[in-house]
Amino acid sequence: MQFALTVPVMKCRAMQALHLLALEPIAETTADLNSYGFRSERSTADAGEQCFTSLAQKASAQWVLEADIQGCFDKISHDWMLANIPTDKAVLKKWLKAGFVYQNELFPTETGTPQGGIISPVLANMTLDGLEAKLAEKFPKARRAGLKMNMVRYADDCVPRTRDPEHWESRCCI
C-alpha cells in the first residue's frame, strides 16, 4: 500500500505546532541557501526568480536538469531523523511511528514523515538540507573552472544547472 496523506488529530496538530515553534528557527538557520519550498518568507515565485536570475546572464549555465526526489516524504529514514533532527526524540518517534488508518485497518509506518502533519514540511526540508553542498562537493572542478554549477530547490524538486553536460553523465548519483 502507498503511504497515505496523514491528517493528525487536533491534539497532535497542537503539539506539532508547539514543537514547530522551537524547530523552525533552527531549520531556517541551517537551511540550504537556495531552498525555497515550505519556508517562511519564501515562495514559488522566489524560486522562479532565482532560476531566472542565475540563467539570464551571458555566462550562465546552459544545461538544466530538473529533478524530483521520488517518494521523498514516504521514504525518509526514521533513524536518520531521530539522530539528526534537534527536537524531543521520544515525541518525534511517536509521530513518525503513528501510522495511518485506511478502511478501519491500522498501517504502521517504518519510513517517511506523514504528509499532512504541521511539522512534516520542516522535517523534510531539514532532511534535504545539505543537498546543495553535496552537489557542490560532487562538482568541485566545475566551480573552479567557472562552469557555474549551482542548484535551486523547492521542497523535493530541484533544478541543478551547469555549463557542461558531461558533468551529469559521470556524477548523476548524488
Short mmCIF file of N, CA, C and O in Angstrom, two decimals, residues 31-37 39 42 46-47 49-51 54 129 132-133 143 149-155 157-159 161:
data_model
loop_
_atom_site.label_atom_id
_atom_site.label_comp_id
_atom_site.label_asym_id
_atom_site.label_seq_id
_atom_site.Cartn_x
_atom_site.Cartn_y
_atom_site.Cartn_z
N ALA A 31 19.31 25.96 6.88
CA ALA A 31 18.78 25.61 5.55
C ALA A 31 19.76 25.94 4.44
O ALA A 31 20.58 26.85 4.56
N ASP A 32 19.65 25.19 3.35
CA ASP A 32 20.43 25.49 2.15
C ASP A 32 20.05 26.88 1.65
O ASP A 32 18.88 27.28 1.71
N LEU A 33 21.03 27.61 1.14
CA LEU A 33 20.82 28.97 0.66
C LEU A 33 19.73 29.05 -0.41
O LEU A 33 18.89 29.94 -0.39
N ASN A 34 19.72 28.09 -1.32
CA ASN A 34 18.77 28.11 -2.43
C ASN A 34 17.63 27.11 -2.25
O ASN A 34 17.16 26.50 -3.20
N SER A 35 17.15 26.97 -1.03
CA SER A 35 15.99 26.13 -0.71
C SER A 35 14.79 27.06 -0.51
O SER A 35 14.85 28.00 0.28
N TYR A 36 13.69 26.79 -1.22
CA TYR A 36 12.56 27.71 -1.19
C TYR A 36 11.24 27.09 -0.72
O TYR A 36 10.37 27.81 -0.28
N GLY A 37 11.06 25.80 -0.83
CA GLY A 37 9.77 25.19 -0.52
C GLY A 37 9.44 25.12 0.95
O GLY A 37 10.28 24.74 1.77
N ARG A 39 9.03 27.31 3.32
CA ARG A 39 9.84 28.10 4.23
C ARG A 39 9.21 29.47 4.41
O ARG A 39 8.64 30.03 3.47
N ARG A 42 9.53 32.76 1.94
CA ARG A 42 10.00 32.28 0.63
C ARG A 42 8.81 31.66 -0.10
O ARG A 42 7.90 31.12 0.52
N ASP A 46 9.78 33.17 -5.60
CA ASP A 46 11.18 33.42 -5.24
C ASP A 46 12.10 32.39 -5.90
O ASP A 46 13.18 32.73 -6.39
N ALA A 47 11.67 31.13 -5.90
CA ALA A 47 12.46 30.08 -6.55
C ALA A 47 12.56 30.35 -8.05
O ALA A 47 13.64 30.22 -8.64
N GLU A 49 12.30 33.24 -9.53
CA GLU A 49 13.15 34.41 -9.72
C GLU A 49 14.63 34.04 -9.62
O GLU A 49 15.45 34.52 -10.41
N GLN A 50 14.97 33.17 -8.67
CA GLN A 50 16.37 32.74 -8.53
C GLN A 50 16.81 31.97 -9.76
O GLN A 50 17.94 32.15 -10.25
N CYS A 51 15.93 31.12 -10.30
CA CYS A 51 16.26 30.39 -11.54
C CYS A 51 16.50 31.38 -12.67
O CYS A 51 17.48 31.27 -13.41
N SER A 54 19.80 33.37 -12.22
CA SER A 54 21.02 32.61 -12.47
C SER A 54 21.13 32.09 -13.90
O SER A 54 22.21 31.73 -14.34
N ASP A 129 18.29 19.38 3.52
CA ASP A 129 19.33 20.41 3.63
C ASP A 129 20.69 19.72 3.63
O ASP A 129 20.88 18.70 4.28
N GLU A 132 22.55 20.78 -1.48
CA GLU A 132 23.26 21.80 -2.26
C GLU A 132 24.77 21.68 -2.05
O GLU A 132 25.55 21.71 -3.01
N ALA A 133 25.20 21.49 -0.81
CA ALA A 133 26.63 21.33 -0.52
C ALA A 133 27.16 20.03 -1.11
O ALA A 133 28.29 19.98 -1.61
N ARG A 143 33.10 24.28 -10.44
CA ARG A 143 33.14 25.59 -9.80
C ARG A 143 34.47 26.30 -10.08
O ARG A 143 34.50 27.47 -10.40
N MET A 149 28.14 25.63 -11.79
CA MET A 149 27.31 24.55 -11.28
C MET A 149 26.59 25.06 -10.04
O MET A 149 27.22 25.48 -9.08
N ASN A 150 25.27 25.11 -10.08
CA ASN A 150 24.51 25.54 -8.91
C ASN A 150 23.12 24.90 -8.93
O ASN A 150 22.78 24.18 -9.87
N MET A 151 22.34 25.14 -7.89
CA MET A 151 21.07 24.46 -7.75
C MET A 151 20.06 25.34 -7.02
O MET A 151 20.42 26.09 -6.12
N VAL A 152 18.79 25.21 -7.41
CA VAL A 152 17.67 25.82 -6.70
C VAL A 152 16.76 24.66 -6.31
O VAL A 152 16.44 23.80 -7.14
N ARG A 153 16.34 24.62 -5.03
CA ARG A 153 15.47 23.52 -4.56
C ARG A 153 14.17 24.09 -4.02
O ARG A 153 14.15 25.06 -3.28
N TYR A 154 13.08 23.46 -4.41
CA TYR A 154 11.76 23.78 -3.86
C TYR A 154 11.20 22.47 -3.30
O TYR A 154 10.77 21.60 -4.07
N ALA A 155 11.29 22.31 -1.98
CA ALA A 155 10.91 21.06 -1.30
C ALA A 155 11.73 19.92 -1.90
O ALA A 155 12.95 19.97 -1.84
N ASP A 157 11.82 19.06 -5.12
CA ASP A 157 12.13 19.32 -6.52
C ASP A 157 13.36 20.21 -6.57
O ASP A 157 13.48 21.15 -5.80
N CYS A 158 14.26 19.89 -7.48
CA CYS A 158 15.45 20.74 -7.59
C CYS A 158 15.83 20.94 -9.05
O CYS A 158 15.46 20.15 -9.91
N VAL A 159 16.52 22.02 -9.29
CA VAL A 159 16.95 22.39 -10.63
C VAL A 159 18.46 22.66 -10.60
O VAL A 159 18.88 23.80 -10.43
N ARG A 161 22.08 23.17 -12.35
CA ARG A 161 22.46 23.72 -13.65
C ARG A 161 23.97 23.68 -13.81
O ARG A 161 24.70 23.82 -12.86
#
